Amino acid sequence: MGVYSDFERLWIWESLGDRLEWYLGVSVNRYPAKYLIAKRVEIPVGGFDEIGSVDKGLEIYKRYTEDFLKLWRDVRNGEDISRLEVPRYSLLDLARDLVRAIVRKCIFCRWKCGVDRVEGKKLGACMLTTESRVGSYFHHFGEELVFRGTHGSGTIFFTSCNMRCLFCQNGDISRDRFNGIPYTPRELAQIAFLLRIEGCHNINWVGGEPTIHLHSIVEAIWYLAKEGFRLMPRGSELDKILMAKADAYIPYPMDKRFALYKGEFNVPMLFNTNMFLSEESMILLRPLIDIWLPDFKFGPGRCSVRLSRTPWYFETAARNHKMLYEWGENMVIRHLVMPNHIECCTKPVLEWIAKNIPGTPVNVMDQYRPESYADPHSPHFDPDAYDIARRPTREEIIKAWTYAEELGLNYREITFEKKLSKRAIEGLKALIQ
Ligand code: SF4
């Protein structure tokens, strides 16, 4: 029996196993993570200096992503990549070099500020230089069952954000860019390493927002591919790594078999994002991310501007979701139902999903509570949050679920699994029909 046999036997795979087949395969080490494939895709150049510019680099990256896709297909058909040579310069090397170059004229997210974050004289909407801080990391047992599984989701919370949601549920880290501990990309790789050999089913890059830390995350993935089991932190390195580990007091047993794919270090990369990424970042992440967990927060009206200070949200999130769908990526969408926003946000978002990316698993979430600037009892309460300063009513939640039902969305198991047994889900279906 494999080390993840309990995870593989979870009832939820009966309904979602087909949709999340790649992720599940990597998670139980039946498939290699995409980064292990990307490191074997050769790019016949001497290095990034020879390429010369971000535009040219992205063009080459897109071209060789086609080679990646062919190899990815072969892997799903049984190809053994461990017999393939690792080239001198690979798609993964180019990904690392591209993010290092892009951060000098930053276009990681839709703001496309164009600031030089290495120099750091002028900051963009995320207010960050290149330093990446981690508020905390741990085995997360609050995520959806497919992610928390039996050993937890290896969740790494980065500081700061590119949106300004008045209701942010992680306001302590997303609003305070000096929160947390600064880690280098190699240290981030060591954090991911530790979580995986303690049995986590995935590395869950989140925040705040992970997109604004793309230079650090992509380089950390590069280290996971290049150094693998040599990343084991020891001595003072381990002391530093453990500083942000919120569950360091739990003695999780470490076992190399949790991470083993044909002798290499293996773990699925999960990108847990507000979906306000630039198209370039989407393209960069395509051959690196095994499973996506995007939000779809607002409808096409002005709500994203008033409640998140973010223009172009709907069109950016819609474009990015469509890209993932057309690429055939594994994903689970989260939509948080907010009070008074059923007609303007929940309904248009669910309609868009039904029409444009049917069958995609959606978590229609009922756990909204007024936090941060939406908390009417807080001295920081912002009057702009007047309509979201309470929890949604039962009627609003039932309305959202009923609409998801009417649209035929694939939402039931992922939405209800925390509350109910599989049998009770059928009962709930009867209730809202
Ligand atoms: S990550 Fe986004 S918000 Fe931050 S500097 Fe880059 S483009 Fe601007």
Coordinates of C-alpha atoms and ligand atoms in Angstrom, one line a residue, residues 106 108-109 111-113 115 117 124-126 212, ligand 1:
C106 CA 7.1 44.5 -13.2
F108 CA 3.3 40.2 -12.9
C109 CA -0.3 41.3 -12.4
W111 CA -1.8 46.5 -12.8
K112 CA 1.3 46.2 -15.0
C113 CA 3.0 48.9 -12.9
V115 CA 8.3 49.6 -11.7
R117 CA 11.4 46.3 -7.8
G124 CA 3.7 49.5 -7.5
A125 CA 0.2 48.8 -6.2
C126 CA 1.5 45.8 -4.2
I212 CA 3.2 39.5 -6.6
Ligands
SF4_1 S1 3.1 42.6 -8.8 FE1 1.4 43.8 -9.8 S2 1.0 45.4 -8.3 FE2 3.1 44.6 -7.8 S3 4.5 45.9 -8.9 FE3 4.0 44.1 -10.2 S4 2.4 44.7 -11.5 FE4 2.4 46.2 -9.8

